[in-house]
Amino acid sequence: MKYQSLRGMKDILPEEAPLWQKIEAACSKKFQQFNYQEIRTPIMEMTELFARAVGQSTDIVSKEMYSFTDKGNRNVVLRPEGTAPIVRACLEHNLISKDKITKLYYFGPMFRYERPQAGRYRQFHQVGIEAFGSADPALDAETILLAVSIFKDLGLTDLEVDLNSVGCKECRPRFDSRLRAYLKGFIVQMCEDCHIRYKKNPLRILDCKKPTCQNITNEILQKIGDSDYLCADCKDHFEKLKSILDSLSVNYKINKRLVRGLDYYTKTTYEVISSSLGAQNAVCGGGRYDNLVEDFGGSSVPAVGFAIGMERLVEIMKLKDQNAKLKANVQLYIAPLGEEAKSKAVEYLQKAREAGISADMDYQDKKLKAQLKIANAIGAKYVLILGDDELKKNIVVLRDMQANSQEEITFEEVLARIR
Ligand code: HAM
């Protein structure tokens, strides 16, 4: 029987892993600069957590959860996203209050039972941040700037930031009723999903990708101005955010369809979009969620955050640079020729590693030509060749793979040279 990974789940192979490490290192560096601290939460949570936070009627909760009953008869779920678990952890461990700012980041796998396609997996990885304790639009701007500067550090500049405001408890119900009124005469022509959205969450109709539904909503979107459905407070927040982003020279595009697929958002929503990806073109999604902490039983602590999809980011980096599959970085490869040389090679290998040099050797008794081929394939800088002659003279042959030259020196000189 041949085993295969589950549908929608993929192995990250050694040739791709250095790219993941590069991204993780770039993110960690930025998080430190922006004063965010790492948090790690379990992969499994209570199902109820996401039903409450993300919303019962969202696709994530109604169709895509990996939920099951455990041996203790508890309803548990493989987390579909990171925000709800972090709010849960913050409340459980008293990490947040309205008097202080708490800034956290996380890396990890998420699970959604979606229909797999390019850029959409059932297990995928997110790197995200959550900032608690301020309703100031400057904090929204900081999170957007943080995302943009991670992409910039990775050499990605042709990305677009889409921005919107979905309002708050105050203005959102008014906008929902306005939308329902607008759509009343058209709903019969719209898709089945939009029928459900019409009843449960009409704003999500704006996000429908079906052409017939989009044609209908196009007209509505033209009628409403950039933010004239917002209350004075939300409008003020949105205007201030835009002017901070302008002053920081962050380019963005207002996208009134950007309502996001999770129900906890209030005011700001944003996504970073890449034109080089296909239909699944959002590489980062985020926004403000001022009611979630209170909904979870905490005090009223406003919050904002984002998550980047790692698989999509890796894909963009690969498209940008065909050589992005980085080679392992071995400094020294030891090529022993014969039994006696092999035992000396084991000793030299250990000494080189103890001296802080990344090193490896042949364990398959290969011929010199084959060993040099391997050294080349793993990107070794130097090859130490060791045969009977060298053993007798107590020297080694050191081959510089880039310069294509070699010389006879002592092992101590090899260490000094490489260090
Ligand atoms: P989200 O938009 O659902 O937001 O996911 C964020 C990012 O994760 C997406 O932009 C995408 O790059 C990636 N992603 C989502 N689903 C998949 C999938 N099936 N396969 C591959 N990549 C995927 C959230 O999860 C929010 N928790 C973000 C947030 C944090 N909002 C506030 N704080």
CSV table of C-alpha atoms and ligand atoms in Angstrom, one decimal:
chain,number,residue,atom,x,y,z
A,1,MET,CA,0.0,0.0,0.0
A,2,LYS,CA,1.3,3.4,-0.9
A,3,TYR,CA,0.7,6.1,1.7
A,4,GLN,CA,0.1,9.7,0.7
A,5,SER,CA,-0.4,12.9,2.6
A,6,LEU,CA,-4.1,13.9,3.1
A,7,ARG,CA,-5.8,15.9,0.4
A,8,GLY,CA,-5.1,19.6,0.8
A,9,MET,CA,-2.1,19.0,3.1
A,10,LYS,CA,1.4,19.2,1.9
A,11,ASP,CA,4.9,18.4,3.0
A,12,ILE,CA,7.4,21.2,3.1
A,13,LEU,CA,10.5,19.6,1.6
A,14,PRO,CA,14.1,20.3,2.5
A,15,GLU,CA,14.7,22.3,-0.7
A,16,GLU,CA,11.9,24.7,0.2
A,17,ALA,CA,12.5,24.8,4.0
A,18,PRO,CA,15.3,27.4,3.8
A,19,LEU,CA,12.8,29.8,2.2
A,20,TRP,CA,10.5,29.3,5.1
A,21,GLN,CA,13.3,29.9,7.5
A,22,LYS,CA,14.2,33.1,5.6
A,23,ILE,CA,10.6,34.4,5.9
A,24,GLU,CA,10.4,33.4,9.6
A,25,ALA,CA,13.7,35.2,10.3
A,26,ALA,CA,12.5,38.4,8.5
A,27,CYS,CA,9.2,38.4,10.4
A,28,SER,CA,10.9,37.8,13.8
A,29,LYS,CA,13.3,40.6,13.2
A,30,LYS,CA,10.5,43.0,12.3
A,31,PHE,CA,8.4,41.9,15.3
A,32,GLN,CA,11.3,42.7,17.6
A,33,GLN,CA,11.7,46.1,16.0
A,34,PHE,CA,8.0,46.9,16.5
A,35,ASN,CA,8.1,45.5,20.1
A,36,TYR,CA,5.8,42.4,19.6
A,37,GLN,CA,6.4,39.3,21.8
A,38,GLU,CA,5.8,35.7,20.8
A,39,ILE,CA,2.9,33.6,22.0
A,40,ARG,CA,2.3,29.9,21.3
A,41,THR,CA,-1.1,28.4,21.8
A,42,PRO,CA,-2.3,24.8,21.3
A,43,ILE,CA,-3.4,23.6,17.9
A,44,MET,CA,-6.7,22.3,19.4
A,45,GLU,CA,-9.4,24.4,21.0
A,46,MET,CA,-13.0,24.2,22.1
A,47,THR,CA,-15.3,24.3,19.0
A,48,GLU,CA,-17.4,26.9,20.7
A,49,LEU,CA,-14.6,29.4,20.7
A,50,PHE,CA,-14.7,29.9,17.0
A,51,ALA,CA,-18.4,29.6,16.6
A,52,ARG,CA,-18.6,32.6,19.0
A,53,ALA,CA,-15.7,34.6,17.6
A,54,VAL,CA,-15.6,34.0,13.9
A,55,GLY,CA,-19.4,33.6,13.6
A,56,GLN,CA,-21.8,30.8,13.2
A,57,SER,CA,-22.9,31.8,9.7
A,58,THR,CA,-19.4,32.2,8.3
A,59,ASP,CA,-18.0,29.6,5.8
A,60,ILE,CA,-15.1,28.9,8.3
A,61,VAL,CA,-17.5,27.8,11.1
A,62,SER,CA,-20.5,26.5,9.1
A,63,LYS,CA,-18.5,24.4,6.5
A,64,GLU,CA,-14.8,24.3,7.1
A,65,MET,CA,-14.1,23.3,10.7
A,66,TYR,CA,-12.1,20.1,11.5
A,67,SER,CA,-14.2,19.5,14.6
A,68,PHE,CA,-14.8,16.2,16.4
A,69,THR,CA,-15.7,14.8,19.8
A,70,ASP,CA,-12.7,13.7,21.8
A,71,LYS,CA,-12.5,10.7,24.2
A,72,GLY,CA,-13.8,12.9,27.0
A,73,ASN,CA,-16.9,13.7,24.9
A,74,ARG,CA,-15.8,17.3,24.4
A,75,ASN,CA,-16.4,19.2,21.1
A,76,VAL,CA,-12.9,20.2,20.0
A,77,VAL,CA,-11.5,21.7,16.7
A,78,LEU,CA,-8.2,22.0,14.9
A,79,ARG,CA,-7.9,25.8,15.0
A,80,PRO,CA,-8.9,27.5,11.7
A,81,GLU,CA,-7.3,30.8,12.7
A,82,GLY,CA,-5.2,32.4,15.4
A,83,THR,CA,-7.1,35.4,16.7
A,84,ALA,CA,-9.7,33.7,18.8
A,85,PRO,CA,-7.2,31.4,20.6
A,86,ILE,CA,-5.0,34.3,21.4
A,87,VAL,CA,-7.9,36.3,22.9
A,88,ARG,CA,-8.8,33.2,24.9
A,89,ALA,CA,-5.2,32.8,26.1
A,90,CYS,CA,-4.9,36.5,26.9
A,91,LEU,CA,-8.0,36.4,29.1
A,92,GLU,CA,-7.0,33.1,30.7
A,93,HIS,CA,-3.6,34.4,31.7
A,94,ASN,CA,-4.5,38.1,32.4
A,95,LEU,CA,-2.2,39.4,29.6
A,96,ILE,CA,-4.5,42.3,28.5
A,97,SER,CA,-6.3,45.2,30.0
A,98,LYS,CA,-7.6,48.6,28.7
A,99,ASP,CA,-4.8,50.4,30.6
A,100,LYS,CA,-1.9,48.8,28.7
A,101,ILE,CA,-0.8,47.9,25.2
A,102,THR,CA,-0.1,44.2,24.7
A,103,LYS,CA,1.5,43.2,21.4
A,104,LEU,CA,1.8,39.6,20.4
A,105,TYR,CA,2.9,37.5,17.5
A,106,TYR,CA,2.5,33.9,16.5
A,107,PHE,CA,3.6,31.3,13.9
A,108,GLY,CA,1.8,28.1,13.3
A,109,PRO,CA,-0.4,25.7,11.3
A,110,MET,CA,-4.2,26.4,10.8
A,111,PHE,CA,-6.8,24.0,9.5
A,112,ARG,CA,-9.8,24.7,7.2
A,113,TYR,CA,-11.7,22.0,5.4
A,114,GLU,CA,-11.9,24.0,2.1
A,115,ARG,CA,-11.9,22.8,-1.5
A,116,PRO,CA,-8.1,22.6,-2.2
A,117,GLN,CA,-6.8,24.6,-5.1
A,118,ALA,CA,-3.6,26.6,-5.9
A,119,GLY,CA,-2.8,28.6,-2.8
A,120,ARG,CA,-5.6,27.1,-0.8
A,121,TYR,CA,-4.8,24.2,1.6
A,122,ARG,CA,-6.6,22.3,4.4
A,123,GLN,CA,-3.5,22.7,6.6
A,124,PHE,CA,-1.7,26.0,6.0
A,125,HIS,CA,0.5,28.2,8.1
A,126,GLN,CA,0.0,31.7,9.3
A,127,VAL,CA,2.3,34.2,10.9
A,128,GLY,CA,0.3,36.9,12.6
A,129,ILE,CA,0.1,39.7,15.1
A,130,GLU,CA,-2.5,40.9,17.6
A,131,ALA,CA,-2.2,44.3,19.3
A,132,PHE,CA,-4.5,45.0,22.3
A,133,GLY,CA,-5.4,48.1,24.3
A,134,SER,CA,-5.9,51.0,22.0
A,135,ALA,CA,-8.6,52.2,19.7
A,136,ASP,CA,-6.3,54.8,18.1
A,137,PRO,CA,-6.1,54.5,14.3
A,138,ALA,CA,-2.3,55.0,14.7
A,139,LEU,CA,-2.2,51.4,16.0
A,140,ASP,CA,-4.2,50.1,12.9
A,141,ALA,CA,-1.6,52.0,10.8
A,142,GLU,CA,1.3,50.4,12.7
A,143,THR,CA,0.0,46.9,11.9
A,144,ILE,CA,-0.4,47.7,8.2
A,145,LEU,CA,3.1,49.3,8.2
A,146,LEU,CA,4.5,46.2,9.9
A,147,ALA,CA,3.0,43.9,7.3
A,148,VAL,CA,4.2,46.1,4.4
A,149,SER,CA,7.7,46.4,5.9
A,150,ILE,CA,8.0,42.6,6.2
A,151,PHE,CA,7.1,42.2,2.5
A,152,LYS,CA,9.6,45.0,1.7
A,153,ASP,CA,12.4,43.4,3.6
A,154,LEU,CA,11.8,40.2,1.6
A,155,GLY,CA,12.2,42.2,-1.6
A,156,LEU,CA,8.5,42.2,-2.5
A,157,THR,CA,7.2,45.6,-3.6
A,158,ASP,CA,4.5,44.9,-6.1
A,159,LEU,CA,1.8,44.1,-3.6
A,160,GLU,CA,-1.4,46.1,-3.1
A,161,VAL,CA,-3.0,47.1,0.2
A,162,ASP,CA,-6.8,47.1,0.1
A,163,LEU,CA,-8.5,49.0,2.8
A,164,ASN,CA,-12.1,49.4,4.1
A,165,SER,CA,-14.2,50.1,7.1
A,166,VAL,CA,-17.0,47.8,8.1
A,167,GLY,CA,-18.3,50.1,10.8
A,168,CYS,CA,-19.3,49.3,14.4
A,169,LYS,CA,-22.2,48.1,16.5
A,170,GLU,CA,-23.7,51.5,16.0
A,171,CYS,CA,-23.7,52.0,12.3
A,172,ARG,CA,-23.4,48.4,11.0
A,173,PRO,CA,-27.0,47.4,11.7
A,174,ARG,CA,-28.2,50.6,9.9
A,175,PHE,CA,-26.0,49.8,6.9
A,176,ASP,CA,-27.3,46.2,7.0
A,177,SER,CA,-30.9,47.4,6.7
A,178,ARG,CA,-30.0,49.8,4.0
A,179,LEU,CA,-28.4,47.0,2.0
A,180,ARG,CA,-31.4,44.8,2.5
A,181,ALA,CA,-33.7,47.5,1.3
A,182,TYR,CA,-31.5,48.1,-1.8
A,183,LEU,CA,-31.2,44.4,-2.6
A,184,LYS,CA,-34.9,43.4,-1.9
A,185,GLY,CA,-35.9,43.6,-5.6
A,186,PHE,CA,-32.8,41.9,-6.8
A,187,ILE,CA,-32.3,39.0,-4.4
A,188,VAL,CA,-34.2,36.5,-6.5
A,189,GLN,CA,-31.5,36.9,-9.2
A,190,MET,CA,-28.7,36.2,-6.8
A,191,CYS,CA,-26.9,33.0,-5.8
A,192,GLU,CA,-28.0,30.6,-3.1
A,193,ASP,CA,-25.2,31.7,-0.7
A,194,CYS,CA,-26.3,35.3,-1.1
A,195,HIS,CA,-29.9,34.3,-0.1
A,196,ILE,CA,-28.5,33.1,3.2
A,197,ARG,CA,-26.2,36.1,3.5
A,198,TYR,CA,-29.2,38.4,2.9
A,199,LYS,CA,-30.9,37.0,6.0
A,200,LYS,CA,-27.9,36.5,8.3
A,201,ASN,CA,-25.2,39.0,7.2
A,202,PRO,CA,-26.0,41.2,4.1
A,203,LEU,CA,-22.7,42.9,4.2
A,204,ARG,CA,-21.1,39.6,3.1
A,205,ILE,CA,-23.0,39.9,-0.2
A,206,LEU,CA,-20.5,42.5,-1.3
A,207,ASP,CA,-17.8,39.9,-1.1
A,208,CYS,CA,-19.6,37.4,-3.4
A,209,LYS,CA,-17.4,36.5,-6.4
A,210,LYS,CA,-20.3,35.4,-8.7
A,211,PRO,CA,-20.6,37.8,-11.7
A,212,THR,CA,-24.4,38.1,-11.5
A,213,CYS,CA,-24.2,39.0,-7.8
A,214,GLN,CA,-21.3,41.4,-8.5
A,215,ASN,CA,-23.2,43.2,-11.3
A,216,ILE,CA,-26.1,43.9,-8.9
A,217,THR,CA,-23.8,45.1,-6.0
A,218,ASN,CA,-21.7,47.2,-8.4
A,219,GLU,CA,-24.7,49.5,-8.8
A,220,ILE,CA,-25.1,49.8,-5.0
A,221,LEU,CA,-21.5,50.4,-4.4
A,222,GLN,CA,-21.5,53.3,-6.9
A,223,LYS,CA,-24.4,54.9,-5.1
A,224,ILE,CA,-22.8,54.8,-1.7
A,225,GLY,CA,-19.8,57.0,-1.1
A,226,ASP,CA,-16.4,55.9,0.4
A,227,SER,CA,-17.7,56.0,3.9
A,228,ASP,CA,-21.1,57.6,4.0
A,229,TYR,CA,-22.6,54.5,5.6
A,230,LEU,CA,-20.4,55.0,8.7
A,231,CYS,CA,-21.3,56.7,12.0
A,232,ALA,CA,-19.3,59.9,12.9
A,233,ASP,CA,-16.9,57.9,15.1
A,234,CYS,CA,-16.1,55.2,12.5
A,235,LYS,CA,-15.8,57.9,9.7
A,236,ASP,CA,-13.4,59.9,11.8
A,237,HIS,CA,-11.4,56.7,12.6
A,238,PHE,CA,-11.2,55.8,8.9
A,239,GLU,CA,-10.2,59.4,7.8
A,240,LYS,CA,-7.5,59.5,10.5
A,241,LEU,CA,-6.2,56.1,9.5
A,242,LYS,CA,-6.0,57.1,5.8
A,243,SER,CA,-4.2,60.3,6.6
A,244,ILE,CA,-1.6,58.5,8.8
A,245,LEU,CA,-1.0,56.0,6.0
A,246,ASP,CA,-0.6,58.9,3.6
A,247,SER,CA,1.9,60.6,5.9
A,248,LEU,CA,3.9,57.3,6.1
A,249,SER,CA,3.7,56.9,2.3
A,250,VAL,CA,1.9,53.6,2.5
A,251,ASN,CA,0.0,53.1,-0.7
A,252,TYR,CA,-3.5,51.7,-0.4
A,253,LYS,CA,-6.6,51.3,-2.4
A,254,ILE,CA,-10.1,51.7,-0.9
A,255,ASN,CA,-12.1,48.5,-1.6
A,256,LYS,CA,-15.7,48.7,-0.5
A,257,ARG,CA,-16.1,44.9,-1.1
A,258,LEU,CA,-13.5,44.1,1.5
A,259,VAL,CA,-15.8,42.9,4.3
A,260,ARG,CA,-13.7,39.8,5.2
A,261,GLY,CA,-15.0,36.3,6.0
A,262,LEU,CA,-14.8,36.5,9.8
A,263,ASP,CA,-17.5,38.2,11.8
A,264,TYR,CA,-15.4,39.8,14.6
A,265,TYR,CA,-14.2,42.8,12.6
A,266,THR,CA,-15.2,46.4,13.5
A,267,LYS,CA,-14.1,49.5,11.7
A,268,THR,CA,-10.8,48.8,9.8
A,269,THR,CA,-10.4,45.8,7.5
A,270,TYR,CA,-7.5,45.3,5.2
A,271,GLU,CA,-5.8,42.8,2.9
A,272,VAL,CA,-2.5,42.7,1.1
A,273,ILE,CA,-3.0,41.3,-2.4
A,274,SER,CA,-0.5,39.9,-4.9
A,275,SER,CA,-1.2,40.1,-8.6
A,276,SER,CA,1.2,37.2,-9.2
A,277,LEU,CA,-1.1,34.7,-7.3
A,278,GLY,CA,-4.2,33.3,-9.0
A,279,ALA,CA,-7.7,33.4,-7.5
A,280,GLN,CA,-6.4,33.1,-4.0
A,281,ASN,CA,-4.5,36.3,-4.1
A,282,ALA,CA,-4.7,37.6,-0.5
A,283,VAL,CA,-1.3,37.1,1.2
A,284,CYS,CA,-2.3,38.9,4.3
A,285,GLY,CA,-5.6,39.8,6.0
A,286,GLY,CA,-6.5,41.7,9.1
A,287,GLY,CA,-8.3,44.4,10.8
A,288,ARG,CA,-9.7,45.8,14.0
A,289,TYR,CA,-11.9,43.8,16.4
A,290,ASP,CA,-13.0,46.0,19.3
A,291,ASN,CA,-15.7,43.8,20.7
A,292,LEU,CA,-14.1,40.4,20.7
A,293,VAL,CA,-12.4,40.6,24.2
A,294,GLU,CA,-15.7,41.8,25.7
A,295,ASP,CA,-17.7,39.1,23.8
A,296,PHE,CA,-15.3,36.5,25.4
A,297,GLY,CA,-16.2,37.8,28.9
A,298,GLY,CA,-13.3,40.3,29.4
A,299,SER,CA,-13.5,44.0,29.8
A,300,SER,CA,-13.8,46.3,26.8
A,301,VAL,CA,-10.3,46.1,25.3
A,302,PRO,CA,-10.0,47.3,21.6
A,303,ALA,CA,-7.7,45.3,19.4
A,304,VAL,CA,-6.3,45.1,15.9
A,305,GLY,CA,-4.1,42.5,14.0
A,306,PHE,CA,-3.4,40.6,10.9
A,307,ALA,CA,-2.2,37.2,9.6
A,308,ILE,CA,0.0,36.4,6.6
A,309,GLY,CA,-0.5,33.1,4.7
A,310,MET,CA,2.9,31.5,4.7
A,311,GLU,CA,2.3,29.2,1.7
A,312,ARG,CA,1.2,32.1,-0.4
A,313,LEU,CA,4.2,34.2,0.6
A,314,VAL,CA,6.5,31.3,-0.2
A,315,GLU,CA,4.8,31.0,-3.6
A,316,ILE,CA,5.3,34.8,-4.4
A,317,MET,CA,9.0,34.5,-3.4
A,318,LYS,CA,9.4,31.5,-5.7
A,319,LEU,CA,7.8,33.3,-8.6
A,320,LYS,CA,9.9,36.4,-8.1
A,321,ASP,CA,13.1,34.5,-7.9
A,322,GLN,CA,13.4,31.1,-9.7
A,323,ASN,CA,16.5,30.4,-7.7
A,324,ALA,CA,14.7,31.0,-4.4
A,325,LYS,CA,15.2,27.4,-3.4
A,326,LEU,CA,18.2,28.1,-1.3
A,327,LYS,CA,21.0,25.6,-1.0
A,328,ALA,CA,22.0,24.2,2.4
A,329,ASN,CA,25.0,26.1,3.6
A,330,VAL,CA,27.7,23.5,4.2
A,331,GLN,CA,31.2,25.1,4.6
A,332,LEU,CA,33.2,21.9,4.5
A,333,TYR,CA,32.7,18.5,2.9
A,334,ILE,CA,35.1,15.8,3.9
A,335,ALA,CA,35.9,13.2,1.2
A,336,PRO,CA,37.8,10.2,2.6
A,337,LEU,CA,39.4,7.7,0.2
A,338,GLY,CA,39.8,4.3,1.9
A,339,GLU,CA,39.0,2.7,5.3
A,340,GLU,CA,41.8,4.3,7.2
A,341,ALA,CA,41.1,7.8,5.9
A,342,LYS,CA,37.4,7.3,6.8
A,343,SER,CA,38.1,6.9,10.5
A,344,LYS,CA,40.4,10.0,10.4
A,345,ALA,CA,37.6,11.8,8.5
A,346,VAL,CA,35.1,11.1,11.3
A,347,GLU,CA,37.6,12.7,13.8
A,348,TYR,CA,38.2,15.7,11.5
A,349,LEU,CA,34.5,16.1,11.0
A,350,GLN,CA,33.8,16.3,14.7
A,351,LYS,CA,36.7,18.8,15.2
A,352,ALA,CA,35.4,21.0,12.4
A,353,ARG,CA,31.9,21.0,13.9
A,354,GLU,CA,33.2,21.7,17.4
A,355,ALA,CA,35.0,24.7,15.9
A,356,GLY,CA,31.6,26.1,14.7
A,357,ILE,CA,32.0,25.1,11.0
A,358,SER,CA,29.1,23.5,9.2
A,359,ALA,CA,30.5,20.3,7.9
A,360,ASP,CA,29.5,16.9,6.5
A,361,MET,CA,31.2,13.8,5.0
A,362,ASP,CA,30.6,10.9,2.7
A,363,TYR,CA,29.4,7.7,4.5
A,364,GLN,CA,29.0,5.6,1.3
A,365,ASP,CA,32.6,4.8,0.2
A,366,LYS,CA,32.0,6.7,-3.0
A,367,LYS,CA,34.8,7.5,-5.5
A,368,LEU,CA,36.4,11.0,-5.4
A,369,LYS,CA,34.5,12.2,-8.5
A,370,ALA,CA,31.1,11.2,-7.0
A,371,GLN,CA,32.0,12.8,-3.7
A,372,LEU,CA,32.9,16.1,-5.4
A,373,LYS,CA,29.6,16.0,-7.3
A,374,ILE,CA,27.7,15.7,-4.0
A,375,ALA,CA,29.8,18.5,-2.4
A,376,ASN,CA,28.8,20.7,-5.4
A,377,ALA,CA,25.2,19.7,-5.1
A,378,ILE,CA,25.0,20.7,-1.5
A,379,GLY,CA,26.8,24.0,-2.1
A,380,ALA,CA,30.0,23.1,-0.1
A,381,LYS,CA,32.6,25.9,-0.1
A,382,TYR,CA,35.5,23.6,0.5
A,383,VAL,CA,36.2,19.9,0.1
A,384,LEU,CA,38.8,18.2,2.3
A,385,ILE,CA,40.3,15.2,0.4
A,386,LEU,CA,42.0,12.6,2.5
A,387,GLY,CA,43.8,9.5,1.0
A,388,ASP,CA,46.6,7.2,2.1
A,389,ASP,CA,49.3,9.6,0.9
A,390,GLU,CA,47.9,12.5,2.9
A,391,LEU,CA,47.5,10.3,6.0
A,392,LYS,CA,51.2,9.4,5.8
A,393,LYS,CA,52.3,13.0,5.5
A,394,ASN,CA,49.8,14.2,8.1
A,395,ILE,CA,48.3,16.8,5.7
A,396,VAL,CA,45.1,17.1,3.7
A,397,VAL,CA,44.1,18.4,0.3
A,398,LEU,CA,41.8,21.4,0.6
A,399,ARG,CA,39.8,22.1,-2.5
A,400,ASP,CA,38.2,25.6,-2.9
A,401,MET,CA,35.1,24.8,-4.9
A,402,GLN,CA,34.5,28.3,-6.2
A,403,ALA,CA,38.1,29.0,-7.2
A,404,ASN,CA,38.4,25.5,-8.6
A,405,SER,CA,41.9,25.2,-7.0
A,406,GLN,CA,43.4,23.0,-4.4
A,407,GLU,CA,46.4,22.9,-2.1
A,408,GLU,CA,48.1,20.6,0.5
A,409,ILE,CA,47.8,22.0,4.1
A,410,THR,CA,47.5,20.7,7.6
A,411,PHE,CA,44.1,20.2,9.2
A,412,GLU,CA,44.7,23.0,11.7
A,413,GLU,CA,45.3,25.4,8.8
A,414,VAL,CA,42.0,24.2,7.3
A,415,LEU,CA,40.1,25.2,10.4
A,416,ALA,CA,41.9,28.6,10.6
A,417,ARG,CA,41.2,29.3,6.9
A,418,ILE,CA,37.4,28.5,7.1
A,419,ARG,CA,36.9,30.3,10.4
B,1,HAM,P1,-7.8,35.2,7.0
B,1,HAM,O1,-8.0,36.3,6.0
B,1,HAM,O2,-8.9,34.2,7.2
B,1,HAM,O3,-7.7,36.0,8.4
B,1,HAM,O4,-6.4,34.5,6.8
B,1,HAM,C1,-5.2,35.3,6.7
B,1,HAM,C2,-4.4,34.8,5.6
B,1,HAM,O5,-4.2,33.4,5.7
B,1,HAM,C3,-5.0,34.9,4.2
B,1,HAM,O6,-4.8,36.2,3.7
B,1,HAM,C4,-4.3,33.8,3.4
B,1,HAM,O7,-3.0,34.3,3.0
B,1,HAM,C5,-4.0,32.8,4.4
B,1,HAM,N1,-5.0,31.7,4.3
B,1,HAM,C6,-6.3,31.6,4.7
B,1,HAM,N2,-6.9,30.5,4.4
B,1,HAM,C7,-6.0,29.7,3.7
B,1,HAM,C8,-5.9,28.4,3.1
B,1,HAM,N3,-7.0,27.6,3.1
B,1,HAM,N4,-4.8,28.0,2.5
B,1,HAM,C9,-3.7,28.8,2.4
B,1,HAM,N5,-3.7,30.1,3.0
B,1,HAM,C10,-4.8,30.5,3.6
B,1,HAM,C11,-7.5,35.4,9.6
B,1,HAM,O8,-7.2,34.2,9.8
B,1,HAM,C12,-7.5,36.4,10.8
B,1,HAM,N6,-7.3,35.6,12.0
B,1,HAM,C13,-6.4,37.5,10.6
B,1,HAM,C14,-6.4,38.5,11.7
B,1,HAM,C15,-5.6,38.5,12.8
B,1,HAM,N7,-7.3,39.4,11.9
B,1,HAM,C16,-7.1,40.1,13.0
B,1,HAM,N8,-6.0,39.6,13.5
